[in-house]
XYZ file of C-alpha atoms in Angstrom:
669
model
C -11.327 45.388 -34.708
C -8.514 45.681 -31.737
C -11.145 43.576 -29.568
C -11.153 40.678 -32.233
C -7.200 40.602 -32.185
C -7.200 39.791 -28.547
C -8.470 37.384 -26.007
C -12.411 37.607 -26.801
C -12.172 36.834 -30.188
C -16.165 35.689 -30.430
C -15.276 33.255 -33.526
C -12.340 31.627 -31.397
C -14.416 31.376 -28.579
C -17.499 29.895 -30.004
C -15.563 27.405 -32.253
C -13.832 26.168 -29.089
C -16.664 25.995 -26.941
C -18.514 23.954 -29.549
C -15.528 21.764 -29.462
C -15.334 20.743 -26.192
C -18.871 21.960 -24.382
C -20.266 18.317 -25.212
C -17.375 16.757 -22.887
C -18.320 19.287 -19.673
C -21.944 18.077 -20.203
C -21.115 14.335 -20.389
C -19.150 15.087 -17.181
C -21.749 16.625 -15.259
C -24.249 13.808 -16.049
C -21.904 10.878 -15.060
C -21.048 12.602 -11.692
C -24.919 13.891 -11.371
C -26.390 9.804 -11.692
C -23.135 8.034 -10.145
C -23.223 10.276 -6.914
C -27.286 10.802 -6.388
C -27.820 6.856 -7.535
C -25.192 6.223 -4.656
C -26.568 8.462 -2.371
C -30.261 7.045 -2.890
C -29.308 3.533 -2.548
C -27.126 3.893 0.405
C -30.055 5.795 2.269
C -32.293 2.978 1.075
C -30.086 0.055 2.396
C -29.615 1.721 5.617
C -33.436 1.961 6.767
C -33.461 -1.366 8.638
C -30.254 -0.357 9.974
C -29.460 0.392 13.596
C -26.987 3.135 12.599
C -26.788 5.508 9.758
C -24.276 5.366 7.168
C -21.584 8.060 8.347
C -19.524 9.425 5.105
C -15.938 9.558 6.434
C -14.948 11.901 3.261
C -17.145 12.477 0.100
C -14.773 10.577 -2.382
C -16.300 7.453 -1.256
C -19.585 8.205 -2.795
C -20.265 6.761 -6.438
C -18.308 3.691 -6.236
C -15.321 5.308 -7.981
C -17.220 6.668 -10.913
C -16.598 10.178 -10.507
C -12.926 9.676 -10.216
C -12.809 7.521 -13.283
C -14.865 10.235 -15.112
C -12.636 13.173 -13.849
C -9.471 10.815 -15.067
C -10.863 10.229 -18.640
C -12.788 13.493 -19.372
C -9.635 15.871 -18.275
C -7.142 13.652 -20.564
C -9.764 13.939 -23.014
C -10.362 17.588 -23.127
C -6.757 18.229 -23.271
C -6.394 16.003 -26.243
C -9.455 17.669 -27.998
C -8.328 21.234 -27.041
C -4.727 20.556 -28.543
C -5.857 18.844 -31.502
C -5.787 22.038 -33.800
C -1.764 21.934 -33.369
C -1.640 18.190 -34.423
C -3.133 18.542 -37.890
C -1.261 20.423 -40.921
C -4.171 21.675 -41.977
C -5.675 23.287 -38.755
C -2.255 24.180 -37.227
C -1.854 26.632 -40.654
C -5.113 27.896 -40.607
C -5.210 28.868 -36.690
C -1.487 30.538 -37.087
C -2.900 32.527 -39.832
C -5.442 34.238 -37.926
C -4.497 37.855 -36.833
C -3.974 36.368 -33.103
C -0.700 35.640 -31.103
C 0.037 32.150 -30.135
C -0.325 33.440 -26.297
C -4.049 34.686 -27.422
C -4.923 31.096 -28.722
C -3.246 29.028 -26.121
C -5.155 31.241 -23.353
C -8.553 30.694 -25.069
C -8.371 26.806 -25.415
C -6.847 26.700 -21.613
C -9.750 28.984 -20.323
C -12.781 26.901 -22.102
C -10.909 23.338 -21.090
C -11.036 24.722 -17.225
C -14.457 26.447 -17.693
C -15.659 22.746 -18.927
C -14.166 20.934 -16.166
C -14.858 23.400 -13.362
C -18.340 24.144 -13.894
C -20.134 21.008 -14.051
C -17.970 19.825 -10.642
C -18.969 23.064 -8.936
C -22.793 22.729 -10.109
C -22.865 19.272 -8.412
C -21.220 20.127 -5.427
C -23.598 22.809 -4.612
C -26.640 20.092 -5.355
C -24.738 17.620 -3.389
C -24.651 20.123 -0.410
C -28.152 21.063 -0.600
C -28.982 17.856 -0.451
C -27.014 16.824 2.274
C -29.572 17.688 4.921
C -32.328 15.618 2.790
C -31.067 12.028 3.306
C -32.662 10.640 6.268
C -30.064 8.060 6.535
C -26.623 8.726 5.278
C -24.563 11.646 6.945
C -22.230 13.865 5.578
C -21.796 17.289 5.581
C -20.979 20.615 2.989
C -17.540 21.013 4.400
C -16.831 17.400 3.317
C -18.032 18.231 -0.282
C -16.338 21.055 -0.652
C -12.791 19.259 0.380
C -13.876 16.753 -2.204
C -14.612 19.488 -4.844
C -11.422 21.401 -4.451
C -9.073 18.222 -4.598
C -11.222 16.894 -7.546
C -10.911 20.173 -9.197
C -7.239 20.465 -8.333
C -6.556 16.732 -9.946
C -8.545 17.858 -13.249
C -6.582 20.585 -13.788
C -3.328 18.809 -12.987
C -4.160 15.971 -15.777
C -5.544 18.779 -18.224
C -2.087 20.781 -17.704
C -0.376 17.608 -18.400
C -2.014 16.632 -21.581
C -1.751 20.231 -22.913
C 1.891 20.293 -22.327
C 2.619 16.806 -23.590
C 0.419 17.790 -26.633
C 2.915 20.746 -27.306
C 5.753 18.454 -26.925
C 4.286 15.697 -28.943
C 2.943 16.304 -32.634
C 0.161 13.315 -32.816
C -2.623 13.155 -31.013
C -2.740 9.037 -30.782
C 0.952 9.351 -29.150
C -0.022 12.294 -27.214
C -3.104 10.528 -25.306
C -0.397 7.270 -24.962
C 2.434 9.496 -23.671
C -0.084 10.745 -20.865
C -1.233 6.955 -20.066
C 2.142 6.180 -19.681
C 3.569 8.672 -17.475
C 0.477 8.621 -15.224
C 1.265 4.754 -14.935
C 5.025 5.233 -14.529
C 4.055 7.528 -11.303
C 2.867 4.091 -10.016
C 5.556 1.586 -11.757
C 8.620 3.696 -11.543
C 8.572 3.822 -8.196
C 8.062 0.241 -7.657
C 10.747 -1.129 -9.809
C 12.901 1.595 -8.533
C 12.801 0.127 -5.377
C 13.227 -3.418 -6.554
C 16.476 -2.190 -8.230
C 17.490 -0.902 -4.792
C 16.632 -4.007 -3.142
C 18.919 -5.944 -5.328
C 22.011 -3.779 -5.118
C 21.840 -2.059 -1.891
C 22.667 -4.319 0.893
C 19.784 -3.442 3.904
C 17.125 -1.686 1.672
C 13.828 -3.327 1.430
C 11.157 -2.083 -1.055
C 8.491 -3.655 1.401
C 9.206 -0.711 3.730
C 8.644 1.584 1.022
C 6.374 0.696 -1.477
C 2.777 2.463 -0.026
C 5.184 5.686 0.946
C 6.040 5.977 -2.692
C 2.455 5.402 -4.109
C 1.158 8.441 -1.961
C 2.836 10.730 -4.334
C 1.358 8.969 -7.512
C -1.690 11.108 -9.073
C -2.841 7.929 -10.615
C -2.889 5.961 -7.358
C -4.612 9.151 -5.642
C -7.211 9.101 -8.103
C -7.896 5.699 -8.534
C -8.115 5.071 -4.792
C -9.529 8.701 -3.225
C -12.564 6.241 -1.676
C -10.166 4.362 0.141
C -7.437 6.840 0.796
C -8.414 10.583 1.520
C -6.013 13.307 -0.489
C -4.263 15.642 1.898
C -4.223 19.391 1.875
C -0.350 19.048 1.119
C -0.941 16.835 -1.725
C -3.648 18.920 -3.261
C -1.342 22.165 -2.979
C 1.512 19.866 -4.466
C -0.929 19.095 -7.558
C -1.799 22.730 -8.102
C 1.777 23.805 -7.995
C 2.751 21.361 -10.723
C -0.221 22.462 -12.720
C 0.555 25.855 -12.852
C 4.415 25.089 -13.739
C 2.708 22.984 -16.376
C 0.900 25.662 -17.647
C 3.673 28.324 -17.793
C 5.544 25.753 -19.527
C 3.451 25.342 -22.144
C 3.281 28.724 -22.986
C 7.026 28.956 -22.963
C 7.064 25.728 -25.188
C 3.999 26.499 -27.536
C 5.901 30.106 -28.269
C 8.991 28.215 -30.168
C 7.055 25.119 -31.324
C 7.717 25.187 -35.130
C 5.146 24.472 -37.096
C 6.282 22.401 -39.456
C 6.861 19.682 -37.004
C 3.456 18.984 -36.268
C 2.598 15.292 -37.096
C 6.219 14.252 -35.821
C 6.952 12.330 -32.730
C 8.774 14.573 -30.699
C 8.217 18.645 -31.997
C 11.611 19.806 -30.155
C 14.898 17.729 -31.473
C 16.744 18.955 -28.360
C 14.364 16.551 -26.467
C 15.494 13.332 -28.334
C 18.297 12.194 -26.338
C 16.264 13.146 -23.075
C 13.631 10.884 -24.820
C 15.990 8.099 -25.510
C 17.661 7.986 -21.857
C 14.181 7.995 -20.357
C 12.846 5.138 -22.511
C 16.026 2.794 -22.111
C 16.344 3.826 -18.195
C 12.700 2.591 -17.932
C 13.173 -0.480 -19.962
C 16.062 -1.203 -17.786
C 14.455 -0.984 -14.807
C 11.442 -3.193 -15.567
C 13.753 -6.017 -17.322
C 15.853 -5.710 -13.961
C 12.441 -6.123 -12.072
C 11.149 -9.349 -14.083
C 14.766 -11.073 -13.792
C 14.592 -10.911 -10.072
C 11.375 -12.641 -10.052
C 12.146 -15.321 -12.630
C 15.721 -15.547 -13.695
C 17.540 -14.703 -10.110
C 20.903 -14.764 -11.550
C 20.406 -13.447 -14.792
C 19.679 -9.927 -13.426
C 22.946 -7.829 -15.276
C 21.976 -9.541 -18.284
C 18.178 -8.376 -18.245
C 19.163 -4.846 -17.708
C 21.257 -4.962 -20.829
C 18.536 -6.396 -22.734
C 16.049 -4.581 -21.562
C 17.836 -1.183 -22.391
C 18.669 -2.435 -26.052
C 15.108 -3.199 -26.813
C 13.499 0.234 -25.153
C 16.321 1.909 -27.195
C 15.247 0.140 -30.138
C 11.773 1.376 -29.769
C 12.337 4.816 -28.811
C 14.147 5.374 -32.170
C 11.523 3.588 -33.782
C 9.122 6.516 -32.316
C 11.528 9.198 -33.471
C 12.338 8.366 -36.535
C 8.611 6.870 -37.720
C 10.130 3.952 -39.462
C 11.137 0.167 -38.781
C 14.624 0.985 -40.805
C 16.575 2.442 -37.960
C 19.830 0.253 -38.105
C 23.148 1.889 -39.046
C 26.136 2.935 -37.687
C 24.853 5.994 -35.961
C 22.178 3.783 -34.273
C 24.989 1.730 -32.372
C 26.864 4.724 -31.428
C 23.885 6.506 -30.086
C 22.899 3.400 -28.379
C 26.489 2.891 -26.860
C 26.528 6.477 -25.637
C 23.046 6.617 -24.362
C 23.771 3.270 -22.545
C 26.621 4.936 -20.506
C 24.257 7.585 -19.094
C 21.602 5.179 -18.094
C 24.505 2.657 -16.764
C 25.632 5.855 -14.621
C 22.108 6.677 -13.599
C 21.469 3.217 -12.473
C 24.931 2.414 -10.640
C 25.837 5.721 -8.566
C 22.772 5.401 -6.101
C 23.978 1.632 -5.705
C 27.827 2.177 -5.631
C 29.791 2.735 -2.371
C 29.873 6.277 -2.817
C 26.656 7.294 -1.027
C 27.988 5.057 1.995
C 24.289 3.202 2.363
C 25.505 -0.093 3.253
C 28.370 0.912 6.056
C 26.112 3.553 7.760
C 25.831 2.153 11.346
C 25.311 4.922 13.934
C 27.271 5.079 17.091
C 26.039 4.581 20.337
C 26.273 8.342 21.198
C 24.211 9.551 18.013
C 21.152 7.298 18.634
C 18.210 8.320 20.456
C 16.052 5.243 20.237
C 15.905 2.020 18.403
C 13.605 -0.775 17.173
C 14.399 -4.041 16.154
C 11.857 -6.691 14.894
C 10.036 -7.992 11.989
C 7.821 -6.119 9.716
C 9.239 -2.597 10.588
C 6.598 -0.774 8.347
C 3.863 -2.109 10.648
C 5.424 -1.971 13.926
C 7.631 0.958 14.020
C 5.248 3.545 11.845
C 1.522 4.450 12.570
C -0.454 3.678 9.514
C -3.982 3.408 8.569
C -3.464 0.687 5.885
C -0.834 2.816 4.344
C 2.490 3.751 4.792
C 1.681 7.765 4.897
C 4.451 10.454 4.355
C 5.455 12.119 6.647
C 6.038 8.632 8.568
C 4.833 9.152 12.139
C 6.568 6.853 14.718
C 4.500 4.906 17.162
C 4.768 6.150 20.558
C 6.492 4.157 23.488
C 8.160 1.982 20.567
C 11.833 3.393 20.215
C 13.774 2.075 23.347
C 16.892 4.691 24.481
C 17.946 1.597 26.764
C 21.693 2.054 26.214
C 22.279 -1.822 26.959
C 19.432 -2.674 24.379
C 21.037 -0.209 21.697
C 24.377 -1.545 22.061
C 22.639 -5.230 21.297
C 21.186 -3.913 18.470
C 24.179 -2.451 16.868
C 25.936 -6.238 17.513
C 23.544 -7.709 15.657
C 24.055 -5.320 12.930
C 27.518 -5.205 12.603
C 27.331 -8.636 12.514
C 25.117 -9.144 9.882
C 27.110 -6.418 7.806
C 30.320 -8.211 8.391
C 29.167 -11.642 7.290
C 26.868 -10.516 4.697
C 24.596 -13.435 4.344
C 24.234 -14.637 0.641
C 20.124 -14.370 -0.108
C 18.240 -16.553 -2.823
C 16.172 -13.886 -3.749
C 13.685 -16.595 -5.051
C 13.398 -18.037 -1.566
C 14.044 -15.158 0.768
C 10.565 -14.773 2.139
C 10.122 -18.490 2.828
C 10.715 -20.091 6.652
C 14.578 -20.480 5.241
C 15.236 -16.945 6.252
C 14.254 -14.429 9.330
C 13.697 -11.071 8.684
C 15.668 -8.489 10.533
C 14.306 -5.133 10.602
C 16.189 -2.351 12.423
C 15.483 1.442 12.744
C 17.623 4.107 14.448
C 16.141 7.472 15.684
C 19.243 9.786 15.954
C 19.567 12.546 18.225
C 19.459 15.119 15.082
C 15.811 13.979 14.488
C 16.673 11.876 11.330
C 15.706 8.228 10.861
C 17.977 5.383 9.715
C 15.973 2.219 8.702
C 17.513 -1.124 7.392
C 16.059 -4.468 6.501
C 17.496 -7.836 6.384
C 17.007 -11.223 5.521
C 19.402 -13.879 7.580
C 19.201 -17.672 7.302
C 16.837 -19.158 10.149
C 19.217 -20.906 12.748
C 22.004 -20.260 11.544
C 24.172 -19.872 15.114
C 25.832 -16.509 13.694
C 22.970 -14.451 14.229
C 20.994 -16.673 16.460
C 23.119 -15.710 19.265
C 22.619 -12.022 18.880
C 18.886 -12.304 17.894
C 18.351 -14.282 21.196
C 19.984 -11.685 23.262
C 17.504 -9.169 21.752
C 14.437 -11.092 21.940
C 15.055 -11.779 25.848
C 15.400 -8.307 26.305
C 11.879 -6.283 27.789
C 12.498 -3.366 25.322
C 11.791 -5.757 22.335
C 8.732 -7.338 23.786
C 7.343 -3.852 24.700
C 8.496 -3.125 20.950
C 6.831 -6.129 19.001
C 3.722 -6.515 21.093
C 2.951 -2.813 21.151
C 2.552 -2.959 25.022
C 2.496 1.356 25.376
C -0.888 1.087 23.656
C -2.402 -0.829 26.933
C -1.242 2.896 28.913
C -4.191 4.680 27.024
C -7.039 2.670 27.107
C -10.343 4.285 28.078
C -12.981 1.984 26.518
C -14.395 -1.357 27.767
C -11.811 -4.200 26.778
C -13.424 -7.230 24.285
C -12.675 -10.704 25.095
C -13.275 -12.774 21.712
C -13.508 -16.498 21.398
C -11.579 -17.075 17.787
C -13.692 -20.379 17.750
C -16.631 -18.213 17.223
C -15.740 -14.637 16.924
C -19.290 -13.535 17.314
C -19.374 -14.716 20.823
C -17.641 -11.934 23.032
C -18.063 -10.443 26.050
C -17.027 -6.925 27.504
C -14.820 -6.005 30.632
C -16.121 -2.506 31.263
C -15.330 -2.309 35.180
C -12.302 0.231 35.747
C -10.685 -1.969 38.399
C -10.749 -4.845 36.228
C -9.600 -3.228 33.079
C -6.658 -1.871 35.115
C -5.822 -5.763 36.440
C -6.483 -7.070 32.821
C -4.023 -4.750 31.343
C -1.383 -5.658 33.819
C -1.960 -9.115 33.437
C -1.631 -8.738 29.504
C 1.724 -6.900 29.984
C 2.936 -9.366 32.399
C 2.148 -12.416 30.443
C 4.076 -10.948 26.930
C 7.068 -9.832 28.901
C 7.360 -13.190 30.518
C 7.829 -14.841 27.382
C 11.193 -16.593 27.079
C 11.728 -16.307 23.181
C 9.232 -14.150 21.803
C 8.705 -14.470 17.851
C 7.366 -11.269 15.492
C 4.684 -13.752 14.475
C 2.870 -13.791 17.342
C 0.841 -16.939 18.553
C -2.589 -17.542 18.303
C -5.282 -19.311 20.797
C -8.729 -19.422 21.255
C -9.134 -16.020 22.907
C -7.804 -12.767 22.005
C -8.203 -9.195 23.862
C -9.344 -6.376 21.467
C -8.384 -3.262 22.576
C -8.838 0.462 21.551
C -6.072 2.676 22.596
C -5.824 6.410 22.173
C -2.051 6.748 22.062
C -2.128 6.372 17.978
C -3.691 9.519 16.072
C -6.044 7.527 14.408
C -8.527 5.586 15.810
C -7.585 1.485 15.843
C -7.990 -1.643 17.828
C -5.082 -3.541 18.991
C -5.514 -7.702 19.300
C -3.347 -9.543 22.584
C -3.819 -13.098 21.843
C -3.824 -14.907 25.155
C -1.049 -17.329 26.001
C -2.200 -20.298 27.670
C 1.414 -21.387 29.056
C 0.660 -18.072 31.681
C -1.518 -19.382 33.718
C -2.229 -16.172 36.025
C -4.229 -14.674 33.440
C -6.348 -17.827 33.246
C -6.729 -17.679 37.031
C -7.767 -14.158 36.996
C -10.281 -14.579 34.257
C -11.677 -17.485 36.184
C -11.804 -15.788 39.611
C -13.810 -12.796 37.926
C -16.073 -15.061 36.284
C -15.216 -14.189 32.416
C -13.769 -17.575 31.849
C -16.716 -19.503 31.862
C -18.695 -17.044 29.546
C -15.977 -16.816 26.936
C -13.798 -19.887 26.547
C -14.623 -23.125 24.427
C -15.711 -26.114 27.063
C -16.330 -29.504 25.898
C -20.179 -29.106 27.357
C -20.187 -27.089 24.514
C -19.234 -29.518 21.881
C -21.021 -32.492 20.365
C -17.558 -33.925 18.923
C -14.342 -32.875 17.482
C -12.874 -34.704 14.829
C -9.034 -35.131 14.358
C -7.222 -35.947 10.841
C -3.786 -36.377 10.177
C -2.281 -33.457 8.018
C 0.884 -34.528 6.004
C 0.417 -31.948 3.483
C 3.820 -29.998 2.409
C 3.188 -25.862 2.205
C 2.755 -26.021 -1.367
C 0.119 -28.894 -0.965
C -1.825 -26.629 1.518
C -2.189 -23.867 -0.585
C -3.768 -25.884 -3.720
C -5.946 -28.173 -1.628
C -9.022 -27.352 0.670
C -8.896 -28.461 4.205
C -12.181 -29.798 4.170
C -10.933 -32.487 1.961
C -8.940 -33.972 4.790
C -12.259 -34.722 6.305
C -13.580 -36.005 3.325
C -11.015 -38.452 2.421
C -10.915 -39.701 5.926
C -14.516 -39.852 6.954
C -15.442 -43.339 8.424
C -12.060 -44.478 8.206
C -9.068 -45.232 10.198
C -7.631 -41.953 9.305
C -10.152 -40.129 11.482
C -10.593 -39.783 15.265
C -13.785 -38.608 16.640
C -13.737 -37.426 20.282
C -17.071 -37.379 21.798
C -16.239 -37.779 25.762
C -15.803 -34.542 27.487
C -12.464 -35.588 28.938
C -10.738 -36.398 25.756
C -12.331 -33.144 24.027
C -10.998 -31.516 26.957
C -7.488 -32.784 26.365
C -7.647 -31.819 22.771
C -8.721 -28.216 23.186
C -6.110 -27.788 26.154
C -3.365 -29.124 23.504
C -4.506 -27.129 20.585
C -4.784 -24.042 22.429
C -1.778 -21.906 21.042
C -0.422 -22.357 17.841
C 2.612 -20.275 16.027
C 2.717 -21.540 12.491
C -0.164 -23.092 10.768
C 2.259 -24.381 8.053
C 3.670 -26.682 10.468
C 0.581 -28.073 12.013
C 0.560 -32.024 11.942
C -3.222 -32.392 12.819
C -6.475 -30.481 11.706
C -9.257 -30.774 14.070
C -13.142 -29.963 13.360
C -14.892 -28.570 16.087
C -19.037 -29.364 16.259
C -20.664 -27.121 18.518
C -24.043 -28.304 19.915
C -25.627 -25.069 18.098
C -24.599 -26.725 14.821
C -21.717 -24.038 14.269
C -18.476 -25.615 13.150
C -15.176 -24.266 13.376
C -11.600 -25.918 13.044
C -8.204 -25.737 14.930
C -4.772 -27.002 14.308
C -2.370 -29.079 16.669
C 1.224 -29.299 16.096
C 3.441 -32.599 17.070
C 5.127 -30.972 20.016
C 1.616 -30.388 21.500
C 0.719 -34.338 21.443
C 1.005 -36.142 24.972
C 1.321 -39.686 25.225
C -2.254 -39.819 25.728
C -3.161 -38.201 22.443
C -0.377 -40.130 20.476
C -2.363 -43.270 21.238
C -5.487 -42.480 19.867
C -4.443 -39.943 17.094
C -4.413 -41.367 13.323
C -0.806 -41.581 12.124
């Protein structure tokens, strides 16, 4: 009798297993089919390849289906096993049994964990055994183990979250909706919160924070597991949160009133928190949308969003459309004050964010340039946490530090007014500043200043002429850690490339690339493209990467060296390689370039005076030289079609400033 009263009541275990076992079987079948089919397809597709398919981490196997299955089935398992407390008849029946609530919840928790864990580990054992059976796919048992542990922890997190929400919510459908919203908000809230700070904090930039905030979202990690490995730190974090949710589930279930079953929120003291949370999210989303569409009506959008959100929250709590009364207005005003404070305090003068310019004595190193998140930090497609600063990019030169501080103080003093709808167009220039302080902390600021504004260009010009700026923006420190051959690639035909493998030549080429970049008078963060670029693999950065250094045709010593060493004729596009160059005028504005095809220019100009066809070697050589470098495709005046003798066709741009007097006589107007 005592045996039946405690954790191993046969009837309860049997009922719970029958209720959820089919989900565990379905989970196993999805894992088995998706992973095995994917491995077999990869193995077959690589039979005729030169190299094997090397698995980076096991999460990329299965085309994402294992992740989707884990997400859906973990939540369904939580919904199914808490269904008994969401129905009036079933909750009365289970609570009338001679069992304590802790025994009921433990049984349902244990069955859910077992149903989610056993299929996963069986699949892991099968995959580990088969790791040596696939001839053209290479992965290890350790990779399978890492994937299994991470997936198991994530499924436990999702299951425990769903159970906890089920204890706080009295309706199964609403429980599922709330879980979906909470998971979605982990991606959406950081985005709209960053947008809020972007609007009201001068110098804050959401584009430098976006991926950093996504890193901690469980939904983002689950859905992108095949493109981004889940770290040990993240796995431990999810496990810790799952344990906390399980403990909270026991505490709240113990005090959950039976009569609150079918209520939207089972604990009345959660109602204010629910209202504030919904209002806060509604205001943030409305504010973020207003920036994209309304610009000057942001404050009104925040208020409207909060009112609509509060109305929805009240309807959910009361389960009625009839919510309008005097208490409704008072409640909305009271909760609105709390939301307003939550929105205002982080962007107020009390945080001293905008006025924080460190003194020169506090600064260990400084960066200034465009796209701070790319040039200052190491990243592999993502801005990861913790952020790692690229070696050699920060400058400790006191003169350069003072130049950057002068620019920063000038921007803070004038505070340029920026049109939020136009800030990322050519009307504005990005100014990103990063300070590494001697105490180890990092301060980053991002601004948009009007292009060609003299009050900023004076300071920007001094910075951009400094070697420290060029070293950072061209990533020259990577050139000191090259251990592999350098590839020279012809952009006209990227499959046409040669390698510089001689160690002496590599050293000489690296020094010439450095001198070329340091010799540029007014470098710009948007680097010029040319028909040649050098592909360099550096050991400086912690992950394997390649850096591209475009050849600047105005720097003659590099071209002379390439000719002297015999590389020039092997790689450059020459008139002898071509049958003809066709030139058409490109008068399209940027909006038209986004909506019309480039090929239509040549189609419309065919066999008319709107096209110029160069077939003699001299004229083709002039056109090739003039179109060698291009800084801004949007301002190109002419479009060139290069027709190679082997049938290949490629395109180049030509700006008006590069048109010589000889070319102006023949090019179409």
